[in-house]
PDB file of C-alpha atoms in Angstrom:
ATOM      1  CA  ARG P   2     -32.975  21.466 -17.010  1.00 48.00           C
ATOM      2  CA  GLU P   3     -29.276  21.581 -17.925  1.00 59.00           C
ATOM      3  CA  LYS P   4     -29.336  25.293 -18.724  1.00 60.00           C
ATOM      4  CA  PHE P   5     -30.370  25.994 -15.127  1.00 59.00           C
ATOM      5  CA  ILE P   6     -27.734  23.794 -13.487  1.00 62.00           C
ATOM      6  CA  GLY P   7     -24.933  25.851 -12.004  1.00 59.00           C
ATOM      7  CA  HIS P   8     -26.875  29.121 -12.022  1.00 69.00           C
ATOM      8  CA  LEU P   9     -28.687  28.840  -8.714  1.00 81.00           C
ATOM      9  CA  ARG P  10     -26.009  27.915  -6.270  1.00 88.00           C
ATOM     10  CA  ALA P  11     -27.348  26.225  -3.177  1.00 90.00           C
ATOM     11  CA  VAL P  12     -26.222  24.192  -0.199  1.00 93.00           C
ATOM     12  CA  LEU P  13     -28.878  21.727   0.846  1.00 91.00           C
ATOM     13  CA  PHE P  14     -28.997  20.163   4.317  1.00 89.00           C
ATOM     14  CA  ARG P  15     -31.038  16.943   4.302  1.00 90.00           C
ATOM     15  CA  PRO P  16     -31.354  14.216   6.950  1.00 87.00           C
ATOM     16  CA  GLU P  17     -30.230  11.599   4.405  1.00 91.00           C
ATOM     17  CA  ASP P  18     -26.921  13.455   3.944  1.00 92.00           C
ATOM     18  CA  LEU P  19     -25.603  11.313   6.825  1.00 90.00           C
ATOM     19  CA  ASN P  20     -25.719   8.368   4.410  1.00 92.00           C
ATOM     20  CA  MET P  21     -22.823   9.934   2.541  1.00 94.00           C
ATOM     21  CA  PHE P  22     -20.533   8.950   5.413  1.00 92.00           C
ATOM     22  CA  ILE P  23     -21.856   5.465   6.051  1.00 92.00           C
ATOM     23  CA  GLY P  24     -23.112   4.508   2.593  1.00 93.00           C
ATOM     24  CA  GLU P  25     -21.530   3.483  -0.673  1.00 95.00           C
ATOM     25  CA  PRO P  26     -18.729   5.445  -2.381  1.00 96.00           C
ATOM     26  CA  ALA P  27     -21.129   6.511  -5.157  1.00 96.00           C
ATOM     27  CA  LEU P  28     -22.817   8.872  -2.660  1.00 96.00           C
ATOM     28  CA  ARG P  29     -19.508  10.601  -1.924  1.00 97.00           C
ATOM     29  CA  ARG P  30     -18.664  10.821  -5.636  1.00 97.00           C
ATOM     30  CA  GLN P  31     -22.082  12.337  -6.303  1.00 96.00           C
ATOM     31  CA  TYR P  32     -21.464  14.915  -3.568  1.00 96.00           C
ATOM     32  CA  LEU P  33     -18.111  15.873  -5.118  1.00 97.00           C
ATOM     33  CA  ASN P  34     -19.653  15.995  -8.604  1.00 97.00           C
ATOM     34  CA  ASN P  35     -22.428  18.317  -7.430  1.00 95.00           C
ATOM     35  CA  ILE P  36     -19.856  20.729  -6.049  1.00 96.00           C
ATOM     36  CA  PHE P  37     -17.872  20.546  -9.310  1.00 97.00           C
ATOM     37  CA  ILE P  38     -21.023  21.420 -11.263  1.00 95.00           C
ATOM     38  CA  GLN P  39     -21.773  24.398  -9.014  1.00 93.00           C
ATOM     39  CA  THR P  40     -18.261  25.826  -9.067  1.00 95.00           C
ATOM     40  CA  SER P  41     -17.068  25.226 -12.630  1.00 95.00           C
ATOM     41  CA  SER P  42     -18.650  26.624 -15.766  1.00 91.00           C
ATOM     42  CA  ASP P  43     -17.746  23.431 -17.621  1.00 95.00           C
ATOM     43  CA  GLY P  44     -18.288  21.002 -14.718  1.00 96.00           C
ATOM     44  CA  LEU P  45     -21.516  19.495 -16.036  1.00 95.00           C
ATOM     45  CA  THR P  46     -20.152  19.200 -19.586  1.00 96.00           C
ATOM     46  CA  THR P  47     -16.956  17.560 -18.324  1.00 98.00           C
ATOM     47  CA  LEU P  48     -18.913  15.000 -16.289  1.00 98.00           C
ATOM     48  CA  GLN P  49     -21.229  14.252 -19.211  1.00 97.00           C
ATOM     49  CA  ASN P  50     -18.284  13.890 -21.600  1.00 98.00           C
ATOM     50  CA  TYR P  51     -16.557  11.558 -19.161  1.00 98.00           C
ATOM     51  CA  GLN P  52     -19.659   9.355 -18.878  1.00 98.00           C
ATOM     52  CA  THR P  53     -20.093   9.220 -22.650  1.00 98.00           C
ATOM     53  CA  ILE P  54     -16.460   8.273 -23.244  1.00 98.00           C
ATOM     54  CA  LEU P  55     -16.603   5.736 -20.403  1.00 98.00           C
ATOM     55  CA  LYS P  56     -19.622   4.046 -22.007  1.00 98.00           C
ATOM     56  CA  GLN P  57     -17.808   3.882 -25.343  1.00 96.00           C
ATOM     57  CA  ARG P  58     -14.668   2.414 -23.749  1.00 96.00           C
ATOM     58  CA  ASN P  59     -16.752  -0.128 -21.825  1.00 96.00           C
ATOM     59  CA  ALA P  60     -18.588  -1.148 -24.995  1.00 94.00           C
ATOM     60  CA  LEU P  61     -15.230  -1.712 -26.664  1.00 93.00           C
ATOM     61  CA  LEU P  62     -14.003  -3.777 -23.691  1.00 94.00           C
ATOM     62  CA  GLN P  63     -17.067  -6.005 -23.948  1.00 92.00           C
ATOM     63  CA  GLU P  64     -16.282  -6.720 -27.610  1.00 89.00           C
ATOM     64  CA  GLN P  65     -12.813  -8.072 -26.828  1.00 79.00           C
ATOM     65  CA  ALA P  66     -12.299  -9.667 -30.233  1.00 68.00           C
ATOM     66  CA  LYS P  67     -12.733  -6.297 -31.958  1.00 77.00           C
ATOM     67  CA  ILE P  68     -10.307  -4.292 -29.787  1.00 82.00           C
ATOM     68  CA  SER P  69      -7.518  -2.549 -31.625  1.00 82.00           C
ATOM     69  CA  ASN P  70      -4.692  -0.847 -29.752  1.00 86.00           C
ATOM     70  CA  PRO P  71      -5.019   2.463 -31.620  1.00 90.00           C
ATOM     71  CA  GLU P  72      -8.750   2.618 -30.886  1.00 90.00           C
ATOM     72  CA  LEU P  73      -8.284   1.702 -27.226  1.00 92.00           C
ATOM     73  CA  ASN P  74      -5.453   4.232 -26.870  1.00 93.00           C
ATOM     74  CA  ALA P  75      -7.703   6.936 -28.315  1.00 94.00           C
ATOM     75  CA  TRP P  76     -10.441   6.155 -25.776  1.00 95.00           C
ATOM     76  CA  ASN P  77      -7.856   6.035 -22.957  1.00 96.00           C
ATOM     77  CA  GLU P  78      -6.513   9.434 -23.988  1.00 97.00           C
ATOM     78  CA  ARG P  79      -9.943  11.040 -24.111  1.00 98.00           C
ATOM     79  CA  LEU P  80     -11.091   9.399 -20.870  1.00 98.00           C
ATOM     80  CA  ALA P  81      -7.916  10.492 -19.087  1.00 98.00           C
ATOM     81  CA  GLN P  82      -8.264  14.045 -20.376  1.00 98.00           C
ATOM     82  CA  GLU P  83     -11.801  14.465 -19.027  1.00 98.00           C
ATOM     83  CA  GLY P  84     -11.158  12.350 -15.919  1.00 98.00           C
ATOM     84  CA  GLU P  85      -8.164  14.394 -14.834  1.00 98.00           C
ATOM     85  CA  LYS P  86     -10.297  17.563 -14.873  1.00 98.00           C
ATOM     86  CA  ILE P  87     -12.717  15.835 -12.507  1.00 98.00           C
ATOM     87  CA  GLN P  88      -9.903  14.544 -10.298  1.00 98.00           C
ATOM     88  CA  HIS P  89      -8.273  17.975 -10.114  1.00 98.00           C
ATOM     89  CA  ALA P  90     -11.523  19.667  -9.100  1.00 98.00           C
ATOM     90  CA  ARG P  91     -12.173  17.025  -6.455  1.00 98.00           C
ATOM     91  CA  GLU P  92      -8.638  17.255  -5.059  1.00 97.00           C
ATOM     92  CA  GLU P  93      -8.823  21.038  -4.787  1.00 98.00           C
ATOM     93  CA  PHE P  94     -12.104  20.879  -2.898  1.00 98.00           C
ATOM     94  CA  VAL P  95     -10.856  18.098  -0.620  1.00 97.00           C
ATOM     95  CA  LYS P  96      -7.811  20.191   0.350  1.00 97.00           C
ATOM     96  CA  PHE P  97     -10.119  23.098   1.150  1.00 98.00           C
ATOM     97  CA  LEU P  98     -12.501  20.819   3.027  1.00 97.00           C
ATOM     98  CA  GLN P  99      -9.698  19.327   5.140  1.00 96.00           C
ATOM     99  CA  SER P 100      -8.710  22.821   6.246  1.00 94.00           C
ATOM    100  CA  HIS P 101     -12.269  23.332   7.521  1.00 93.00           C
ATOM    101  CA  LEU P 102     -12.526  20.107   9.516  1.00 93.00           C
ATOM    102  CA  ALA P 103     -11.718  20.052  13.185  1.00 87.00           C
ATOM    103  CA  SER P 104      -9.653  17.324  14.745  1.00 85.00           C
ATOM    104  CA  PRO P 105     -10.159  14.303  15.030  1.00 88.00           C
ATOM    105  CA  TYR P 106     -11.546  14.272  11.444  1.00 91.00           C
ATOM    106  CA  THR P 107      -9.328  13.737   8.409  1.00 93.00           C
ATOM    107  CA  ILE P 108     -10.166  13.052   4.787  1.00 95.00           C
ATOM    108  CA  SER P 109      -8.366  11.800   1.728  1.00 94.00           C
ATOM    109  CA  TYR P 110      -9.365  11.468  -1.886  1.00 95.00           C
ATOM    110  CA  LEU P 111      -8.089   8.261  -3.452  1.00 90.00           C
ATOM    111  CA  ALA P 112      -7.447   9.032  -7.133  1.00 94.00           C
ATOM    112  CA  SER P 113      -5.997   6.836  -9.888  1.00 93.00           C
ATOM    113  CA  LYS P 114      -3.083   9.007 -10.998  1.00 92.00           C
ATOM    114  CA  PRO P 115      -1.848   9.558 -13.565  1.00 96.00           C
ATOM    115  CA  LEU P 116      -5.107   8.363 -15.031  1.00 97.00           C
ATOM    116  CA  LYS P 117      -3.825   7.363 -18.478  1.00 96.00           C
ATOM    117  CA  THR P 118      -1.175   5.142 -16.871  1.00 96.00           C
ATOM    118  CA  ALA P 119      -3.759   3.664 -14.478  1.00 97.00           C
ATOM    119  CA  LEU P 120      -6.023   2.847 -17.435  1.00 97.00           C
ATOM    120  CA  GLU P 121      -3.175   1.119 -19.240  1.00 95.00           C
ATOM    121  CA  LYS P 122      -2.185  -0.866 -16.138  1.00 96.00           C
ATOM    122  CA  SER P 123      -5.765  -1.955 -15.477  1.00 96.00           C
ATOM    123  CA  LEU P 124      -6.369  -3.255 -19.013  1.00 94.00           C
ATOM    124  CA  LYS P 125      -6.097  -6.934 -18.053  1.00 92.00           C
ATOM    125  CA  ASN P 126      -8.721  -6.511 -15.301  1.00 94.00           C
ATOM    126  CA  ASP P 127     -10.866  -4.312 -17.526  1.00 95.00           C
ATOM    127  CA  LEU P 128     -10.916  -6.984 -20.242  1.00 92.00           C
ATOM    128  CA  ARG P 129     -11.699  -9.700 -17.710  1.00 92.00           C
ATOM    129  CA  PHE P 130     -14.627  -7.776 -16.213  1.00 94.00           C
ATOM    130  CA  GLY P 131     -15.762  -6.041 -19.406  1.00 93.00           C
ATOM    131  CA  TYR P 132     -15.754  -2.564 -17.900  1.00 96.00           C
ATOM    132  CA  THR P 133     -13.341   0.171 -16.794  1.00 97.00           C
ATOM    133  CA  THR P 134     -12.164  -0.529 -13.239  1.00 97.00           C
ATOM    134  CA  VAL P 135     -10.236   2.699 -12.554  1.00 98.00           C
ATOM    135  CA  GLY P 136     -11.025   6.387 -12.850  1.00 98.00           C
ATOM    136  CA  PRO P 137     -13.174   9.049 -11.195  1.00 98.00           C
ATOM    137  CA  HIS P 138     -16.251   6.813 -11.487  1.00 98.00           C
ATOM    138  CA  ARG P 139     -14.594   4.297  -9.114  1.00 97.00           C
ATOM    139  CA  GLU P 140     -12.680   6.599  -6.752  1.00 97.00           C
ATOM    140  CA  ASP P 141     -13.602   7.401  -3.185  1.00 96.00           C
ATOM    141  CA  LEU P 142     -13.433  10.100  -0.582  1.00 96.00           C
ATOM    142  CA  LYS P 143     -12.270   8.462   2.640  1.00 94.00           C
ATOM    143  CA  ILE P 144     -13.328  10.104   5.895  1.00 94.00           C
ATOM    144  CA  PHE P 145     -11.678   9.236   9.175  1.00 93.00           C
ATOM    145  CA  TYR P 146     -12.597   9.909  12.790  1.00 90.00           C
ATOM    146  CA  ASP P 147      -9.618   9.636  15.106  1.00 89.00           C
ATOM    147  CA  GLY P 148      -7.792   7.526  12.501  1.00 90.00           C
ATOM    148  CA  HIS P 149     -10.683   5.098  11.903  1.00 92.00           C
ATOM    149  CA  ASP P 150     -13.215   4.945   9.082  1.00 92.00           C
ATOM    150  CA  VAL P 151     -15.987   7.313  10.127  1.00 92.00           C
ATOM    151  CA  ALA P 152     -18.677   4.781   9.189  1.00 86.00           C
ATOM    152  CA  GLN P 153     -17.500   2.473  11.974  1.00 87.00           C
ATOM    153  CA  ALA P 154     -15.999   4.934  14.451  1.00 83.00           C
ATOM    154  CA  ALA P 155     -18.493   7.785  14.773  1.00 75.00           C
ATOM    155  CA  SER P 156     -21.964   7.770  16.277  1.00 81.00           C
ATOM    156  CA  ARG P 157     -24.868   9.849  14.950  1.00 80.00           C
ATOM    157  CA  GLY P 158     -23.928  12.951  16.965  1.00 83.00           C
ATOM    158  CA  PRO P 159     -20.408  13.281  15.537  1.00 84.00           C
ATOM    159  CA  LEU P 160     -21.766  12.454  12.064  1.00 88.00           C
ATOM    160  CA  ARG P 161     -24.253  15.330  12.329  1.00 87.00           C
ATOM    161  CA  ARG P 162     -21.465  17.712  13.326  1.00 87.00           C
ATOM    162  CA  LEU P 163     -19.393  16.394  10.443  1.00 91.00           C
ATOM    163  CA  ILE P 164     -22.119  16.998   7.859  1.00 92.00           C
ATOM    164  CA  PHE P 165     -22.547  20.509   9.229  1.00 91.00           C
ATOM    165  CA  SER P 166     -18.792  21.076   8.788  1.00 93.00           C
ATOM    166  CA  PHE P 167     -18.964  19.695   5.231  1.00 95.00           C
ATOM    167  CA  LYS P 168     -21.887  21.958   4.346  1.00 95.00           C
ATOM    168  CA  ASN P 169     -20.213  25.042   5.830  1.00 95.00           C
ATOM    169  CA  ALA P 170     -17.061  24.306   3.843  1.00 96.00           C
ATOM    170  CA  GLU P 171     -19.186  23.685   0.731  1.00 96.00           C
ATOM    171  CA  ARG P 172     -20.819  27.100   1.174  1.00 97.00           C
ATOM    172  CA  ASP P 173     -17.436  28.796   1.618  1.00 97.00           C
ATOM    173  CA  TRP P 174     -15.957  26.942  -1.402  1.00 98.00           C
ATOM    174  CA  ILE P 175     -18.828  27.916  -3.677  1.00 96.00           C
ATOM    175  CA  GLN P 176     -18.494  31.517  -2.558  1.00 97.00           C
ATOM    176  CA  LEU P 177     -14.709  31.475  -3.069  1.00 97.00           C
ATOM    177  CA  GLN P 178     -14.909  29.870  -6.518  1.00 96.00           C
ATOM    178  CA  THR P 179     -17.851  31.816  -7.924  1.00 94.00           C
ATOM    179  CA  GLY P 180     -18.140  35.016  -5.904  1.00 95.00           C
ATOM    180  CA  ALA P 181     -21.799  34.152  -5.298  1.00 92.00           C
ATOM    181  CA  ASN P 182     -23.410  33.540  -1.935  1.00 93.00           C
ATOM    182  CA  PRO P 183     -25.197  30.190  -2.183  1.00 94.00           C
ATOM    183  CA  VAL P 184     -28.718  29.784  -0.879  1.00 91.00           C
ATOM    184  CA  LEU P 185     -28.866  27.630   2.243  1.00 89.00           C
ATOM    185  CA  LEU P 186     -31.747  25.152   2.176  1.00 91.00           C
ATOM    186  CA  PHE P 187     -32.804  22.999   5.117  1.00 86.00           C
ATOM    187  CA  ASP P 188     -34.990  19.914   4.693  1.00 85.00           C
ATOM    188  CA  ALA P 189     -36.288  18.646   8.001  1.00 70.00           C
TER     189      ALA P 189
END
């Protein structure tokens, strides 16, 4: 499966895409990750590496008595290195996306930057909870309609127009980044 990912570039319109705007942040992160995979030759590998390192860091956090600073610093360094690639790709797409949205829509990507510093600052919370509380796996894409969170401010009609704008920008971004025209797929 993995050898096919990133080769067929497609933009899929599905009715459940509206959930991205009104649902949990994980849906928006997944959307951004899918674009990263389609537009970067190492996008999938970077995301997989990040998840692997994150699991290792979280396992270390859960074994608090066994934590050594050098070991934790090594995991922080590796997590920050992979995480910053993800953050950079997301930020670039969000800038492009903002330029394609009509007023009254605005978006912002809330990243923990610089990531290594954020990881160090969050250590007390991370130890208390037993997992990593900052990084691309916790960040969000905030979408506003006339200055208000789109989930509360926009009805279904404006949300449908918004998803259409997102998908058009996604198509243009994929084409700009890869030189390939993505296939447009509609699921009624």
